[in-house]
PDB file of C-alpha atoms in Angstrom:
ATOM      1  CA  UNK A   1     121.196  91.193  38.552  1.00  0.00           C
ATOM      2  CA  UNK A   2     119.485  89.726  35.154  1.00  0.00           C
ATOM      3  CA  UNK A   3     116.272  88.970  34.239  1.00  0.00           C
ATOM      4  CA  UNK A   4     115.177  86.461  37.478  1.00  0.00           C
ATOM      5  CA  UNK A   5     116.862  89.301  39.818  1.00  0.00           C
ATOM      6  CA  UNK A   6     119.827  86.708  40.778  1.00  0.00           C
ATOM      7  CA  UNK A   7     122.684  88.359  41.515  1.00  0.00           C
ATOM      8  CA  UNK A   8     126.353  86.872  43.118  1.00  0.00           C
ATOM      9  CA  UNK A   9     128.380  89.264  44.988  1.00  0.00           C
ATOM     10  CA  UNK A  10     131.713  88.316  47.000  1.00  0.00           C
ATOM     11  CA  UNK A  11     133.177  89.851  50.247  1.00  0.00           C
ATOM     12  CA  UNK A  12     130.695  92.668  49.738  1.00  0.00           C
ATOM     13  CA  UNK A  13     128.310  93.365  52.485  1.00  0.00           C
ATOM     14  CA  UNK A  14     124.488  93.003  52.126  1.00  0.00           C
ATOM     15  CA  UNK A  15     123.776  97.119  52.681  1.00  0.00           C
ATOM     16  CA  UNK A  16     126.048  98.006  49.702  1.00  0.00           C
ATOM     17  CA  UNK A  17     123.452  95.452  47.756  1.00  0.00           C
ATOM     18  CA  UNK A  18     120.429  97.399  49.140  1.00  0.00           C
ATOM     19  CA  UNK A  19     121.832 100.420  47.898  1.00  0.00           C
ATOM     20  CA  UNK A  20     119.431 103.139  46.252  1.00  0.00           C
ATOM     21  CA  UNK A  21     120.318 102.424  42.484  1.00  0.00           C
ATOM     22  CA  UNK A  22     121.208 104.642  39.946  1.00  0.00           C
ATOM     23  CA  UNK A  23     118.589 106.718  38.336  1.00  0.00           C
ATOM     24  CA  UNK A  24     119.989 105.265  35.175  1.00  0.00           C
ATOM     25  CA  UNK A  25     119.807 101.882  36.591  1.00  0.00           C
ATOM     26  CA  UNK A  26     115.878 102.336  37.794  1.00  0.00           C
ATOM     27  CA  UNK A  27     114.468 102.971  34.777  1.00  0.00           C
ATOM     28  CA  UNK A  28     115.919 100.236  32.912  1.00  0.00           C
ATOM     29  CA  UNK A  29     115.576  97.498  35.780  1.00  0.00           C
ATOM     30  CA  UNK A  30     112.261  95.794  36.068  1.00  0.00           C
ATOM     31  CA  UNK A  31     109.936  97.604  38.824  1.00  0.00           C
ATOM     32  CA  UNK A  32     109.927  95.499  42.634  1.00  0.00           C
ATOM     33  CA  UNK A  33     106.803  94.932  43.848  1.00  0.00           C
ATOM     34  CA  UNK A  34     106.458  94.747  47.576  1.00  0.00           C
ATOM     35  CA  UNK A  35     105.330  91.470  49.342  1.00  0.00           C
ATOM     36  CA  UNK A  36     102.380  90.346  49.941  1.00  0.00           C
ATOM     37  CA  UNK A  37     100.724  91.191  53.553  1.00  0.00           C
ATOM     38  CA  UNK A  38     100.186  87.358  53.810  1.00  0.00           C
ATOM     39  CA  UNK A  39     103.803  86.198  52.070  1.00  0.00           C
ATOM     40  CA  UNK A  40     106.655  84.559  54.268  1.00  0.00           C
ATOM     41  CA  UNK A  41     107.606  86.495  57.278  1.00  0.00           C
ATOM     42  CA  UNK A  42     110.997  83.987  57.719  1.00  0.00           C
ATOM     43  CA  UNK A  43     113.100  82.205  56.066  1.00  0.00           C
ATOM     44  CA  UNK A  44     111.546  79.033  57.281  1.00  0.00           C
ATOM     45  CA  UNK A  45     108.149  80.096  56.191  1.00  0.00           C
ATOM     46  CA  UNK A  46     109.386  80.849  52.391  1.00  0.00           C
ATOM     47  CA  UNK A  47     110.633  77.574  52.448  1.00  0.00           C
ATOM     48  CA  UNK A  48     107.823  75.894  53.825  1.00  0.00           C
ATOM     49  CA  UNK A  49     105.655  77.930  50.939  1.00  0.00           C
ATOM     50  CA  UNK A  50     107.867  76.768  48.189  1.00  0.00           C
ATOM     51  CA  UNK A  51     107.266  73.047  49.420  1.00  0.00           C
ATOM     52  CA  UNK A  52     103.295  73.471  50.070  1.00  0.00           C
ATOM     53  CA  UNK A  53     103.447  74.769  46.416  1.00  0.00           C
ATOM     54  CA  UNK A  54     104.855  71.625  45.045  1.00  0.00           C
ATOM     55  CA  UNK A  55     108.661  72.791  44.839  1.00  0.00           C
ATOM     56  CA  UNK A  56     109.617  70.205  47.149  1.00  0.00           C
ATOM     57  CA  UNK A  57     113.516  69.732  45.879  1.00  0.00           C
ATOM     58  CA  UNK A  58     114.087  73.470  45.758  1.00  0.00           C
ATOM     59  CA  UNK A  59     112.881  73.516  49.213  1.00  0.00           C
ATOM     60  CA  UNK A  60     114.827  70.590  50.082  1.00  0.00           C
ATOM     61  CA  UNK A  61     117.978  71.924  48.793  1.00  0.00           C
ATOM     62  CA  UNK A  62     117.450  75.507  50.176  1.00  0.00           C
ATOM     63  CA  UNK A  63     116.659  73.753  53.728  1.00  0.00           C
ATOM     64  CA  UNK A  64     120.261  71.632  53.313  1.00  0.00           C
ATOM     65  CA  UNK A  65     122.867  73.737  51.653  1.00  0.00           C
ATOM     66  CA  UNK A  66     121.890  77.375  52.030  1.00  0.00           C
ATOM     67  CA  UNK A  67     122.198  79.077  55.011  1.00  0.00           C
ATOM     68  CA  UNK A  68     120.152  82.820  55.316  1.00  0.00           C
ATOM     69  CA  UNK A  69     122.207  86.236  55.220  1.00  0.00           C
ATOM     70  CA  UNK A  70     119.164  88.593  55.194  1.00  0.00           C
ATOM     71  CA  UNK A  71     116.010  87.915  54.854  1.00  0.00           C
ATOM     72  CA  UNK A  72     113.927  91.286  53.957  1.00  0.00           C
ATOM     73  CA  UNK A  73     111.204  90.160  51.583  1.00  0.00           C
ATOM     74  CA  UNK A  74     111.411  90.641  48.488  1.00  0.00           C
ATOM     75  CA  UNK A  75     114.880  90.498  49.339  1.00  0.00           C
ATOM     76  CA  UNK A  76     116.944  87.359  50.239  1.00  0.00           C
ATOM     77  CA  UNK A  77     120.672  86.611  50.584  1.00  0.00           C
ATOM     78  CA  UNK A  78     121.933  83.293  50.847  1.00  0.00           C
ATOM     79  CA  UNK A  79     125.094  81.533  51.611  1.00  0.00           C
ATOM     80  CA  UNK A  80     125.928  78.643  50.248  1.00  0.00           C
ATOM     81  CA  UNK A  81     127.712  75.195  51.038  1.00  0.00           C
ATOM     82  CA  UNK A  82     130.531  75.009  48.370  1.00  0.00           C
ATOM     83  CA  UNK A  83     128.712  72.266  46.268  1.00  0.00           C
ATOM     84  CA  UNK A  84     125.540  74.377  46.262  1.00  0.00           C
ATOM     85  CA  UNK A  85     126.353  77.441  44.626  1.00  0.00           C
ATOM     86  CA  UNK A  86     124.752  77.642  41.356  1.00  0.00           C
ATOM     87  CA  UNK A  87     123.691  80.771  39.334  1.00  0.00           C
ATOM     88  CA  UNK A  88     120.809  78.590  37.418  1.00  0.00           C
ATOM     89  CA  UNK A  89     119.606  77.328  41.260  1.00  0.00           C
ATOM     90  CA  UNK A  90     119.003  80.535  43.115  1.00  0.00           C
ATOM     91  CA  UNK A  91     117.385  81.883  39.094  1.00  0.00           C
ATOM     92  CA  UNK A  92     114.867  79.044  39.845  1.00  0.00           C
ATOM     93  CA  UNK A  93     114.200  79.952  43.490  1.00  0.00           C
ATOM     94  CA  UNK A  94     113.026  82.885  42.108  1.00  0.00           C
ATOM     95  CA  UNK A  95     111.284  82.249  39.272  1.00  0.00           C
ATOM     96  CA  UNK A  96     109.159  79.808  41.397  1.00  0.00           C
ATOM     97  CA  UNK A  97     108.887  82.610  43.814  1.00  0.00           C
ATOM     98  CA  UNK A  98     107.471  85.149  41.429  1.00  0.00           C
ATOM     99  CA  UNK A  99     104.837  82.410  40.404  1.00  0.00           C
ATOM    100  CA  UNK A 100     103.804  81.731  43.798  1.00  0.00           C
ATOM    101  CA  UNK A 101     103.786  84.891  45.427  1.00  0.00           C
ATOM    102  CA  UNK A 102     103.187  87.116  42.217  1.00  0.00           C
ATOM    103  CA  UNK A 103     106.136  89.593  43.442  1.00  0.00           C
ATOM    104  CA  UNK A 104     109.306  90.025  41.910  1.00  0.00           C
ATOM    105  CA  UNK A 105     111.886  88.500  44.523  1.00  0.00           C
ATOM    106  CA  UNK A 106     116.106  89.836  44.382  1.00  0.00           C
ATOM    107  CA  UNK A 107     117.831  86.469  45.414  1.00  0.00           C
ATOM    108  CA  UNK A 108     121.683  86.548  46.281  1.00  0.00           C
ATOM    109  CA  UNK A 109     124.236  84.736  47.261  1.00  0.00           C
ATOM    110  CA  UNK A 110     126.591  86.051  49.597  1.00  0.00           C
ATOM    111  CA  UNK A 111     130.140  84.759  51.489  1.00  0.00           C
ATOM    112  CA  UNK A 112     129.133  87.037  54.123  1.00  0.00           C
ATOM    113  CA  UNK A 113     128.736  84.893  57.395  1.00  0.00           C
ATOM    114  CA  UNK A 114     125.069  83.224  57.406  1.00  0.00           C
ATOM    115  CA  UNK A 115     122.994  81.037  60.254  1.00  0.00           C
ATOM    116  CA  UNK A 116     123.420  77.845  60.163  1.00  0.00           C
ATOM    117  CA  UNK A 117     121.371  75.692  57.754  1.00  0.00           C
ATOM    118  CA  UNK A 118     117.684  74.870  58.443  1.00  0.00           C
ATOM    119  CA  UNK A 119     118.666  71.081  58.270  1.00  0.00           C
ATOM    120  CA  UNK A 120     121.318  72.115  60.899  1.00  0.00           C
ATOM    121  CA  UNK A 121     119.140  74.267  62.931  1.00  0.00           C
ATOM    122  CA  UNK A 122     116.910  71.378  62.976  1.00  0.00           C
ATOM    123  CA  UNK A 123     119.715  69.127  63.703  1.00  0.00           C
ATOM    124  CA  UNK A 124     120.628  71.334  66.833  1.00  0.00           C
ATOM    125  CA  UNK A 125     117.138  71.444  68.500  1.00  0.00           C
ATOM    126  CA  UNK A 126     116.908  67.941  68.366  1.00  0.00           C
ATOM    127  CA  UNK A 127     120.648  67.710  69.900  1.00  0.00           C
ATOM    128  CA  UNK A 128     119.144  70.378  72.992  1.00  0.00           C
ATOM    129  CA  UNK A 129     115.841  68.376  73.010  1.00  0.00           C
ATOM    130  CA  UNK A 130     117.741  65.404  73.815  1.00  0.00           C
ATOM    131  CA  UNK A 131     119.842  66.906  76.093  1.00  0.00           C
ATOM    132  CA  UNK A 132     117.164  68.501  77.916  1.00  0.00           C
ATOM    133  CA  UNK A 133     115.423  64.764  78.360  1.00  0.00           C
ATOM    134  CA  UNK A 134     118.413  63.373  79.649  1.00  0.00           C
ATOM    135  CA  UNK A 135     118.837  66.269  81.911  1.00  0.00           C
ATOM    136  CA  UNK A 136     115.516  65.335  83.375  1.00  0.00           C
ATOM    137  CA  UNK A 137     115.614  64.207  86.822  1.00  0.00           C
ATOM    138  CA  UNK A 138     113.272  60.871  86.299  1.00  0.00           C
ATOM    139  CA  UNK A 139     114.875  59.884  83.483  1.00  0.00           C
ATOM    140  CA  UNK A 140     118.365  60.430  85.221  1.00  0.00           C
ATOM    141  CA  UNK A 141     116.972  57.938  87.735  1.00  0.00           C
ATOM    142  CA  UNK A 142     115.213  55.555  85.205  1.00  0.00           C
ATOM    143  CA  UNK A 143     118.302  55.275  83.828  1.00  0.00           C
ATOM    144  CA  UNK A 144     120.790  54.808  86.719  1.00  0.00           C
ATOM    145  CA  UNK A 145     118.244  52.227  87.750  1.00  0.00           C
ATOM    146  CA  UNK A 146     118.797  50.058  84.743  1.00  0.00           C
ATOM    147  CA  UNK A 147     122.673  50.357  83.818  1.00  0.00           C
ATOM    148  CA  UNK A 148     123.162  50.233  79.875  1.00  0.00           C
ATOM    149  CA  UNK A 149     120.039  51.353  79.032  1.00  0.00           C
ATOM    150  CA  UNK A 150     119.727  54.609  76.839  1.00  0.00           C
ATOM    151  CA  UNK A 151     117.507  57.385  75.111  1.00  0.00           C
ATOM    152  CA  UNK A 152     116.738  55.800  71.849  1.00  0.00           C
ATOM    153  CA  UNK A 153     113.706  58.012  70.581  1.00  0.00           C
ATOM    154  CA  UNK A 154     112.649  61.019  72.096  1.00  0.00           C
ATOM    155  CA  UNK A 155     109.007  61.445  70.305  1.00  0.00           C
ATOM    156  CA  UNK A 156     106.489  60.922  71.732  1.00  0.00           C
ATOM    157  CA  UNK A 157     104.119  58.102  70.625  1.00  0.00           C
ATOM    158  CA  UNK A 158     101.645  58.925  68.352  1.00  0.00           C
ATOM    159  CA  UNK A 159      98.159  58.335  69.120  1.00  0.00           C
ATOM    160  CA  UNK A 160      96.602  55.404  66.747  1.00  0.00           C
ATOM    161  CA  UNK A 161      93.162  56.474  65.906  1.00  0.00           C
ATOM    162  CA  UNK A 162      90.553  53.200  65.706  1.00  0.00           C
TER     163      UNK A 162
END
């Protein structure tokens, strides 16, 4: 554990960290607030708090090289890319965390198995988006029509205000 509540645990599975501690070990460890009513209800939404707060490369490198375990606010267990497991990191997370939200987050990295990345889940929707465009029986037709032709953004236009 330590002071920011960071904590890196091998092989072990995420319900031996949620464990009931010790009554030694409660009275000595600082006291967990619960979340607040309004605080992140995903993954995705903590990160998107962190970056609305200004933490923009915490948020940046969560979304990129972490992938979620368990999310059960105030707890959160991470998994890592190799080059993205650092001790001083996930301390930061929550220190930024506790500043924001006011509640004392556990943050953990894990090599349990995790979802994929946000950047990959991202990455993926696009992938089906485009798919499902392609897929699409007028665009199947548009583009037998007019032979080398291809999907090259599938966005649609924005709307220029005068």
């Amino acid at each position: 554990a330590g002071e920011f509540g960071v904590a890196a645990s091998g092989a072990s599975s995420p319900a031996s960290a949620s464990a009931a501690p010790s009554a030694s070990a409660s009275a000595s460890a600082p006291a967990m607030t619960a979340p607040a009513a309004d605080g992140p209800t995903s993954y995705l939404a903590l990160v998107e708090l962190l970056e609305s707060h200004g933490k923009m490369i915490i948020g940046d490198k969560l979304r990129r090289e972490y992938g979620l375990v368990r999310f059960a606010p105030p707890e959160l267990v991470l998994h890592g890319k190799p080059r993205a497991a650092e001790r001083d990191f996930l301390a930061s997370v929550t220190s930024a965390l506790r500043a924001i939200t006011g509640t004392a987050w556990n943050i953990s990295e894990s090599d349990l198995p995790a979802e994929p990345t946000l950047a990959e889940q991202a990455q993926m929707a696009e992938e089906a988006a485009r798919l499902a465009i392609l897929a699409d029986p007028m665009v199947a037709a548009a583009l037998g029509t007019f032979p080398g032709s291809e999907l090259i953004d599938q966005h649609p236009l924005k709307m220029r205000s005068a």
